[in-house]
PDB file of C-alpha atoms in Angstrom:
ATOM      1  CA  MET A   1      85.048 124.577 100.809  1.00 39.00           C
ATOM      2  CA  THR A   2      85.978 127.119 103.477  1.00 37.00           C
ATOM      3  CA  THR A   3      89.201 129.094 103.283  1.00 36.00           C
ATOM      4  CA  ILE A   4      90.735 129.778 106.673  1.00 36.00           C
ATOM      5  CA  PHE A   5      93.576 131.734 108.220  1.00 34.00           C
ATOM      6  CA  LYS A   6      97.244 131.724 107.235  1.00 36.00           C
ATOM      7  CA  PRO A   7      99.366 132.344 110.349  1.00 37.00           C
ATOM      8  CA  ALA A   8     102.958 133.489 110.210  1.00 33.00           C
ATOM      9  CA  LEU A   9     105.130 130.594 109.165  1.00 32.00           C
ATOM     10  CA  PHE A  10     108.665 129.453 108.873  1.00 31.00           C
ATOM     11  CA  VAL A  11     110.073 127.453 105.996  1.00 34.00           C
ATOM     12  CA  VAL A  12     112.259 124.378 106.036  1.00 35.00           C
ATOM     13  CA  CYS A  13     113.568 122.339 103.155  1.00 35.00           C
ATOM     14  CA  LEU A  14     112.604 118.671 103.305  1.00 42.00           C
ATOM     15  CA  VAL A  15     114.305 116.126 101.107  1.00 39.00           C
ATOM     16  CA  ILE A  16     111.848 113.570  99.826  1.00 38.00           C
ATOM     17  CA  ALA A  17     112.921 110.469  97.930  1.00 37.00           C
ATOM     18  CA  ALA A  18     110.673 109.828  94.951  1.00 35.00           C
ATOM     19  CA  CYS A  19     111.067 106.813  92.698  1.00 37.00           C
ATOM     20  CA  GLY A  20     114.606 106.259  93.932  1.00 38.00           C
ATOM     21  CA  GLN A  21     115.766 109.815  93.305  1.00 37.00           C
ATOM     22  CA  ALA A  22     116.011 112.599  95.861  1.00 40.00           C
ATOM     23  CA  GLY A  23     114.084 115.751  95.091  1.00 43.00           C
ATOM     24  CA  ALA A  24     113.920 118.833  97.274  1.00 42.00           C
ATOM     25  CA  ARG A  25     110.619 120.539  97.980  1.00 51.00           C
ATOM     26  CA  THR A  26     109.954 123.469 100.238  1.00 62.00           C
ATOM     27  CA  ALA A  27     107.449 122.754 102.976  1.00 71.00           C
ATOM     28  CA  GLN A  28     105.674 125.411 105.017  1.00 88.00           C
ATOM     29  CA  LEU A  29     105.578 124.281 108.627  1.00 93.00           C
ATOM     30  CA  PHE A  30     103.644 125.840 111.499  1.00 95.00           C
ATOM     31  CA  GLU A  31     104.507 125.312 115.143  1.00 96.00           C
ATOM     32  CA  ALA A  32     101.540 123.747 116.935  1.00 97.00           C
ATOM     33  CA  GLU A  33     100.465 121.945 120.087  1.00 96.00           C
ATOM     34  CA  VAL A  34      98.211 118.903 120.153  1.00 97.00           C
ATOM     35  CA  THR A  35      95.196 119.549 122.379  1.00 96.00           C
ATOM     36  CA  GLU A  36      93.165 116.432 121.626  1.00 96.00           C
ATOM     37  CA  VAL A  37      93.058 113.342 119.449  1.00 97.00           C
ATOM     38  CA  SER A  38      89.508 113.912 118.252  1.00 97.00           C
ATOM     39  CA  GLY A  39      89.230 110.880 115.986  1.00 96.00           C
ATOM     40  CA  PRO A  40      91.290 107.981 114.641  1.00 96.00           C
ATOM     41  CA  LEU A  41      92.848 110.218 111.978  1.00 98.00           C
ATOM     42  CA  SER A  42      91.801 113.647 113.292  1.00 98.00           C
ATOM     43  CA  ILE A  43      93.826 115.781 115.685  1.00 98.00           C
ATOM     44  CA  SER A  44      92.903 119.065 117.366  1.00 98.00           C
ATOM     45  CA  LEU A  45      95.728 121.599 117.331  1.00 97.00           C
ATOM     46  CA  GLN A  46      96.493 124.994 118.768  1.00 96.00           C
ATOM     47  CA  VAL A  47      98.287 127.040 116.116  1.00 96.00           C
ATOM     48  CA  GLU A  48      99.245 130.580 117.145  1.00 90.00           C
ATOM     49  CA  GLU A  49      96.378 130.720 119.643  1.00 90.00           C
ATOM     50  CA  ARG A  50      93.887 129.460 117.063  1.00 95.00           C
ATOM     51  CA  ALA A  51      92.123 126.114 117.224  1.00 97.00           C
ATOM     52  CA  VAL A  52      92.569 123.993 114.113  1.00 97.00           C
ATOM     53  CA  GLU A  53      91.157 120.563 113.378  1.00 98.00           C
ATOM     54  CA  LEU A  54      93.522 118.457 111.243  1.00 98.00           C
ATOM     55  CA  ARG A  55      92.754 115.351 109.218  1.00 98.00           C
ATOM     56  CA  LEU A  56      95.830 113.290 108.332  1.00 98.00           C
ATOM     57  CA  ALA A  57      96.084 113.264 104.543  1.00 98.00           C
ATOM     58  CA  SER A  58      95.534 110.217 102.321  1.00 98.00           C
ATOM     59  CA  LEU A  59      95.150 107.616 105.065  1.00 99.00           C
ATOM     60  CA  THR A  60      92.467 105.158 106.087  1.00 98.00           C
ATOM     61  CA  THR A  61      92.318 102.606 108.868  1.00 98.00           C
ATOM     62  CA  PRO A  62      90.248  99.480 109.455  1.00 97.00           C
ATOM     63  CA  VAL A  63      91.149  99.615 113.169  1.00 98.00           C
ATOM     64  CA  PRO A  64      90.039 103.100 114.257  1.00 98.00           C
ATOM     65  CA  ASP A  65      89.923 102.358 117.982  1.00 98.00           C
ATOM     66  CA  ARG A  66      93.497 101.045 117.963  1.00 98.00           C
ATOM     67  CA  VAL A  67      94.722 104.067 116.037  1.00 98.00           C
ATOM     68  CA  GLN A  68      92.988 106.554 118.297  1.00 98.00           C
ATOM     69  CA  ALA A  69      94.359 104.894 121.436  1.00 98.00           C
ATOM     70  CA  TYR A  70      97.861 104.829 119.936  1.00 98.00           C
ATOM     71  CA  LEU A  71      97.697 108.497 118.948  1.00 98.00           C
ATOM     72  CA  ASP A  72      96.225 109.541 122.278  1.00 96.00           C
ATOM     73  CA  ASP A  73      99.216 108.016 124.038  1.00 96.00           C
ATOM     74  CA  LEU A  74     101.748 109.398 121.554  1.00 96.00           C
ATOM     75  CA  MET A  75     100.413 112.857 120.762  1.00 95.00           C
ATOM     76  CA  ARG A  76      98.365 114.448 123.551  1.00 88.00           C
ATOM     77  CA  GLY A  77      99.955 117.707 124.705  1.00 89.00           C
ATOM     78  CA  ARG A  78     102.888 117.274 122.353  1.00 93.00           C
ATOM     79  CA  ALA A  79     104.568 120.130 120.512  1.00 94.00           C
ATOM     80  CA  VAL A  80     104.609 119.399 116.788  1.00 97.00           C
ATOM     81  CA  GLU A  81     104.963 121.054 113.423  1.00 97.00           C
ATOM     82  CA  VAL A  82     102.087 120.906 110.978  1.00 97.00           C
ATOM     83  CA  GLU A  83     102.118 121.186 107.221  1.00 97.00           C
ATOM     84  CA  PHE A  84      98.809 121.961 105.537  1.00 96.00           C
ATOM     85  CA  LEU A  85      98.359 120.447 102.081  1.00 95.00           C
ATOM     86  CA  SER A  86      95.336 122.559 101.185  1.00 88.00           C
ATOM     87  CA  GLU A  87      94.155 126.107 101.874  1.00 89.00           C
ATOM     88  CA  THR A  88      90.603 124.863 102.416  1.00 91.00           C
ATOM     89  CA  THR A  89      88.749 122.556 104.787  1.00 94.00           C
ATOM     90  CA  ASP A  90      86.873 119.331 104.165  1.00 94.00           C
ATOM     91  CA  ARG A  91      83.149 118.932 104.799  1.00 94.00           C
ATOM     92  CA  TYR A  92      83.873 118.412 108.488  1.00 94.00           C
ATOM     93  CA  GLN A  93      85.776 121.718 108.663  1.00 96.00           C
ATOM     94  CA  ARG A  94      89.149 119.988 109.001  1.00 97.00           C
ATOM     95  CA  ARG A  95      92.367 121.050 107.337  1.00 97.00           C
ATOM     96  CA  ILE A  96      94.192 118.278 105.491  1.00 98.00           C
ATOM     97  CA  GLY A  97      97.841 117.854 106.282  1.00 98.00           C
ATOM     98  CA  VAL A  98     100.889 116.190 107.788  1.00 98.00           C
ATOM     99  CA  LEU A  99     102.307 116.351 111.309  1.00 98.00           C
ATOM    100  CA  TRP A 100     106.027 116.339 112.030  1.00 97.00           C
ATOM    101  CA  LEU A 101     107.462 115.145 115.352  1.00 96.00           C
ATOM    102  CA  ARG A 102     110.909 115.809 116.755  1.00 87.00           C
ATOM    103  CA  GLU A 103     112.777 112.580 117.537  1.00 80.00           C
ATOM    104  CA  GLY A 104     116.161 113.582 118.898  1.00 80.00           C
ATOM    105  CA  LEU A 105     117.876 115.613 116.203  1.00 82.00           C
ATOM    106  CA  GLN A 106     115.601 114.268 113.492  1.00 89.00           C
ATOM    107  CA  LYS A 107     112.087 115.071 112.340  1.00 92.00           C
ATOM    108  CA  VAL A 108     109.734 112.273 111.414  1.00 94.00           C
ATOM    109  CA  ASP A 109     106.277 112.582 109.954  1.00 97.00           C
ATOM    110  CA  LEU A 110     103.395 110.930 111.785  1.00 98.00           C
ATOM    111  CA  HIS A 111     102.280 109.203 108.580  1.00 98.00           C
ATOM    112  CA  SER A 112     105.496 107.196 108.465  1.00 98.00           C
ATOM    113  CA  ILE A 113     105.118 106.162 112.112  1.00 98.00           C
ATOM    114  CA  LEU A 114     101.560 104.925 111.609  1.00 99.00           C
ATOM    115  CA  LEU A 115     102.392 103.194 108.331  1.00 99.00           C
ATOM    116  CA  GLU A 116     105.422 101.459 109.850  1.00 98.00           C
ATOM    117  CA  GLU A 117     103.287 100.146 112.717  1.00 98.00           C
ATOM    118  CA  GLY A 118     100.726  98.801 110.251  1.00 99.00           C
ATOM    119  CA  LEU A 119      97.955 100.815 111.894  1.00 99.00           C
ATOM    120  CA  VAL A 120      96.876 102.601 108.721  1.00 99.00           C
ATOM    121  CA  GLN A 121      96.799 102.094 104.974  1.00 99.00           C
ATOM    122  CA  LEU A 122      97.377 104.625 102.236  1.00 99.00           C
ATOM    123  CA  TYR A 123      94.214 105.921 100.596  1.00 99.00           C
ATOM    124  CA  PRO A 124      95.681 108.552  98.299  1.00 98.00           C
ATOM    125  CA  TYR A 125      94.327 111.856  97.085  1.00 97.00           C
ATOM    126  CA  ALA A 126      96.019 114.324  94.769  1.00 95.00           C
ATOM    127  CA  ASP A 127      96.990 116.773  97.518  1.00 94.00           C
ATOM    128  CA  ALA A 128      99.584 114.298  98.828  1.00 96.00           C
ATOM    129  CA  ALA A 129     100.778 113.007  95.450  1.00 95.00           C
ATOM    130  CA  ASP A 130     104.403 114.065  95.880  1.00 94.00           C
ATOM    131  CA  ARG A 131     104.624 112.183  99.179  1.00 95.00           C
ATOM    132  CA  LEU A 132     103.325 108.870  97.926  1.00 97.00           C
ATOM    133  CA  PRO A 133     106.578 107.205  96.782  1.00 96.00           C
ATOM    134  CA  ARG A 134     108.098 107.634 100.243  1.00 97.00           C
ATOM    135  CA  TRP A 135     104.973 106.540 102.086  1.00 98.00           C
ATOM    136  CA  GLN A 136     104.466 103.612  99.722  1.00 98.00           C
ATOM    137  CA  ALA A 137     107.974 102.407 100.551  1.00 98.00           C
ATOM    138  CA  VAL A 138     107.250 102.548 104.296  1.00 98.00           C
ATOM    139  CA  GLU A 139     103.935 100.768 103.814  1.00 99.00           C
ATOM    140  CA  ALA A 140     105.592  98.089 101.666  1.00 98.00           C
ATOM    141  CA  GLU A 141     108.010  97.229 104.484  1.00 98.00           C
ATOM    142  CA  ALA A 142     105.136  96.953 106.954  1.00 99.00           C
ATOM    143  CA  ARG A 143     103.184  94.783 104.544  1.00 98.00           C
ATOM    144  CA  ALA A 144     106.149  92.467 103.987  1.00 98.00           C
ATOM    145  CA  ALA A 145     106.527  92.091 107.757  1.00 98.00           C
ATOM    146  CA  ASP A 146     102.786  91.425 108.269  1.00 98.00           C
ATOM    147  CA  ALA A 147     102.777  94.371 110.653  1.00 99.00           C
ATOM    148  CA  GLY A 148      99.481  95.401 112.177  1.00 98.00           C
ATOM    149  CA  VAL A 149      96.536  95.235 109.789  1.00 98.00           C
ATOM    150  CA  TRP A 150      98.658  93.510 107.130  1.00 99.00           C
ATOM    151  CA  GLY A 151      98.778  90.431 109.335  1.00 98.00           C
ATOM    152  CA  ASP A 152      95.016  90.347 109.930  1.00 97.00           C
ATOM    153  CA  TYR A 153      92.934  88.204 107.591  1.00 95.00           C
ATOM    154  CA  GLU A 154      90.232  90.845 107.156  1.00 95.00           C
ATOM    155  CA  THR A 155      92.663  93.556 106.046  1.00 96.00           C
ATOM    156  CA  ARG A 156      95.708  91.832 104.582  1.00 98.00           C
ATOM    157  CA  LEU A 157      96.692  92.263 100.933  1.00 98.00           C
ATOM    158  CA  ARG A 158      94.170  90.572  98.664  1.00 98.00           C
ATOM    159  CA  ASP A 159      94.767  88.753  95.391  1.00 98.00           C
ATOM    160  CA  VAL A 160      92.112  88.861  92.672  1.00 98.00           C
ATOM    161  CA  ASP A 161      90.276  85.688  93.700  1.00 98.00           C
ATOM    162  CA  PRO A 162      86.620  86.697  93.189  1.00 98.00           C
ATOM    163  CA  ASP A 163      85.369  84.137  95.702  1.00 96.00           C
ATOM    164  CA  VAL A 164      87.348  85.901  98.427  1.00 96.00           C
ATOM    165  CA  LEU A 165      86.664  89.450  97.273  1.00 98.00           C
ATOM    166  CA  ILE A 166      82.924  88.875  97.013  1.00 96.00           C
ATOM    167  CA  GLN A 167      82.955  88.438 100.791  1.00 97.00           C
ATOM    168  CA  ASP A 168      84.567  91.867 101.206  1.00 98.00           C
ATOM    169  CA  MET A 169      81.647  93.879  99.832  1.00 98.00           C
ATOM    170  CA  GLY A 170      81.459  97.384 101.242  1.00 98.00           C
ATOM    171  CA  THR A 171      84.939  97.328 102.770  1.00 98.00           C
ATOM    172  CA  ILE A 172      88.118  99.094 101.693  1.00 98.00           C
ATOM    173  CA  GLN A 173      90.676  96.598 100.405  1.00 98.00           C
ATOM    174  CA  VAL A 174      94.083  96.626  98.733  1.00 99.00           C
ATOM    175  CA  VAL A 175      94.087  94.189  95.811  1.00 99.00           C
ATOM    176  CA  GLU A 176      97.024  93.047  93.704  1.00 99.00           C
ATOM    177  CA  GLY A 177      96.962  91.093  90.448  1.00 98.00           C
ATOM    178  CA  ARG A 178      97.719  90.948  86.743  1.00 98.00           C
ATOM    179  CA  VAL A 179      95.488  92.694  84.203  1.00 98.00           C
ATOM    180  CA  THR A 180      94.337  90.113  81.651  1.00 98.00           C
ATOM    181  CA  ASP A 181      92.322  92.436  79.417  1.00 97.00           C
ATOM    182  CA  VAL A 182      91.681  96.162  78.932  1.00 98.00           C
ATOM    183  CA  ALA A 183      88.322  97.273  77.525  1.00 97.00           C
ATOM    184  CA  GLU A 184      87.921 100.919  76.445  1.00 98.00           C
ATOM    185  CA  LEU A 185      84.273 101.644  75.685  1.00 97.00           C
ATOM    186  CA  GLY A 186      82.760 104.234  73.398  1.00 96.00           C
ATOM    187  CA  ASN A 187      81.206 106.037  76.357  1.00 96.00           C
ATOM    188  CA  GLY A 188      84.673 106.721  77.752  1.00 97.00           C
ATOM    189  CA  ARG A 189      84.657 104.108  80.471  1.00 98.00           C
ATOM    190  CA  VAL A 190      87.643 101.810  80.859  1.00 99.00           C
ATOM    191  CA  TYR A 191      87.573  98.342  82.399  1.00 98.00           C
ATOM    192  CA  LEU A 192      90.644  96.504  83.636  1.00 98.00           C
ATOM    193  CA  ASN A 193      89.770  92.815  83.833  1.00 98.00           C
ATOM    194  CA  PHE A 194      91.597  90.238  85.940  1.00 98.00           C
ATOM    195  CA  GLY A 195      90.213  86.964  84.660  1.00 95.00           C
ATOM    196  CA  SER A 196      88.749  85.132  81.697  1.00 92.00           C
ATOM    197  CA  ASP A 197      85.110  85.989  82.471  1.00 94.00           C
ATOM    198  CA  TYR A 198      84.376  89.665  83.075  1.00 90.00           C
ATOM    199  CA  ARG A 199      80.901  88.757  84.328  1.00 92.00           C
ATOM    200  CA  THR A 200      82.266  87.101  87.466  1.00 96.00           C
ATOM    201  CA  ASP A 201      85.940  88.025  87.861  1.00 97.00           C
ATOM    202  CA  PHE A 202      87.450  91.016  89.650  1.00 98.00           C
ATOM    203  CA  THR A 203      87.388  94.252  87.653  1.00 98.00           C
ATOM    204  CA  VAL A 204      88.638  97.814  88.027  1.00 99.00           C
ATOM    205  CA  ARG A 205      86.359 100.405  86.422  1.00 99.00           C
ATOM    206  CA  ILE A 206      87.622 103.848  85.458  1.00 99.00           C
ATOM    207  CA  ASP A 207      84.765 106.241  84.794  1.00 98.00           C
ATOM    208  CA  ALA A 208      84.738 108.500  81.746  1.00 98.00           C
ATOM    209  CA  GLU A 209      85.129 111.780  83.621  1.00 98.00           C
ATOM    210  CA  ALA A 210      88.175 110.439  85.466  1.00 98.00           C
ATOM    211  CA  ALA A 211      89.777 108.640  82.508  1.00 98.00           C
ATOM    212  CA  PRO A 212      91.875 111.584  81.194  1.00 98.00           C
ATOM    213  CA  GLY A 213      93.586 111.972  84.563  1.00 98.00           C
ATOM    214  CA  PHE A 214      94.296 108.243  84.723  1.00 98.00           C
ATOM    215  CA  ALA A 215      95.699 108.272  81.186  1.00 98.00           C
ATOM    216  CA  GLN A 216      97.974 111.182  82.045  1.00 97.00           C
ATOM    217  CA  ALA A 217      99.286 109.418  85.148  1.00 96.00           C
ATOM    218  CA  LEU A 218      99.405 105.817  83.918  1.00 96.00           C
ATOM    219  CA  GLY A 219      99.927 106.196  80.180  1.00 96.00           C
ATOM    220  CA  ASP A 220      98.062 104.384  77.435  1.00 96.00           C
ATOM    221  CA  PHE A 221      95.452 102.093  78.971  1.00 98.00           C
ATOM    222  CA  ALA A 222      96.268  99.302  76.525  1.00 97.00           C
ATOM    223  CA  GLY A 223      99.768  99.250  77.990  1.00 97.00           C
ATOM    224  CA  LEU A 224      98.344  97.985  81.280  1.00 98.00           C
ATOM    225  CA  GLN A 225      97.450  94.627  79.779  1.00 97.00           C
ATOM    226  CA  ASP A 226      99.576  91.837  81.302  1.00 98.00           C
ATOM    227  CA  ARG A 227     100.927  94.254  83.913  1.00 98.00           C
ATOM    228  CA  ARG A 228     100.644  93.655  87.634  1.00 98.00           C
ATOM    229  CA  ILE A 229      98.902  96.436  89.513  1.00 98.00           C
ATOM    230  CA  ARG A 230      97.907  97.203  93.076  1.00 99.00           C
ATOM    231  CA  VAL A 231      94.590  99.007  93.521  1.00 99.00           C
ATOM    232  CA  ARG A 232      92.828 100.402  96.586  1.00 99.00           C
ATOM    233  CA  GLY A 233      89.169 101.064  97.137  1.00 99.00           C
ATOM    234  CA  VAL A 234      85.765  99.933  98.297  1.00 99.00           C
ATOM    235  CA  ILE A 235      84.733  96.528  96.985  1.00 99.00           C
ATOM    236  CA  ARG A 236      81.393  96.712  95.204  1.00 98.00           C
ATOM    237  CA  GLU A 237      79.477  94.151  93.182  1.00 97.00           C
ATOM    238  CA  GLU A 238      79.046  94.696  89.450  1.00 96.00           C
ATOM    239  CA  ASN A 239      79.551  91.567  87.370  1.00 94.00           C
ATOM    240  CA  GLY A 240      81.622  90.196  90.217  1.00 97.00           C
ATOM    241  CA  PRO A 241      83.721  92.191  92.699  1.00 98.00           C
ATOM    242  CA  MET A 242      84.818  95.620  91.471  1.00 99.00           C
ATOM    243  CA  ILE A 243      86.750  98.691  92.569  1.00 99.00           C
ATOM    244  CA  VAL A 244      86.061 102.110  91.031  1.00 99.00           C
ATOM    245  CA  PRO A 245      89.047 104.302  91.975  1.00 99.00           C
ATOM    246  CA  PRO A 246      88.306 108.056  91.824  1.00 98.00           C
ATOM    247  CA  ASN A 247      91.884 109.072  91.068  1.00 98.00           C
ATOM    248  CA  PRO A 248      94.994 107.472  89.541  1.00 98.00           C
ATOM    249  CA  TYR A 249      96.908 107.594  92.822  1.00 98.00           C
ATOM    250  CA  ARG A 250      94.866 104.598  93.985  1.00 99.00           C
ATOM    251  CA  ILE A 251      96.609 102.442  91.354  1.00 99.00           C
ATOM    252  CA  GLU A 252     100.252 101.382  91.454  1.00 98.00           C
ATOM    253  CA  VAL A 253     101.763  99.727  88.386  1.00 98.00           C
ATOM    254  CA  LEU A 254     104.205  97.104  89.646  1.00 97.00           C
ATOM    255  CA  GLY A 255     107.255  95.450  88.186  1.00 85.00           C
ATOM    256  CA  ASP A 256     106.729  92.097  86.507  1.00 71.00           C
TER     257      ASP A 256
END
């Protein structure tokens, strides 16, 4: 990871609603200008006469061409404010962060715009953990309205039907269903099963090295039995369709 510059900044206080309660966090925002939309979720910025490549945090899109065209129309040459969520760059030398746009007297983050349009889906990492409740709420409204990708068969919300999921191999999907069984193995792996036959039904696998973080975020694994969850990830085949989430932010425990 490559540490890069820290230009002079100004501080604003943003109020973020989390789990139904408002909590204040201090965000460090830099004035910037968009010079190019360099990819579907990547934007080239000029920040205090320095070129910075930004990757929008914790998002994925199954319609990259549509997103890039939308952003090119919305963002090119626009003055924005950028918030970096990490002091380092990714393997493509991009900072990870959030862009804020001025809409009249209000500021709105670009994530919320894209999520509301149904052009992107959340694909969370830890660096954006405190933002997820707000973004999840925006995404939920788009999903309920079948906006954008949520209305397309290939990318709409999936249930745990293995016959459908087996056709989604190698693609990122959002899957929702009830955990029928939790298996905690001696090697530290945890399996969340969603049917009566683990050899063919949909399964979520939590690897041993990741399990402590999941337990801290989700609580006792046994408590997930009979709970509805929503999970995001690449569909792979291992005794039926499976997702192996790398972090607990890819799992949402839902109300019954």
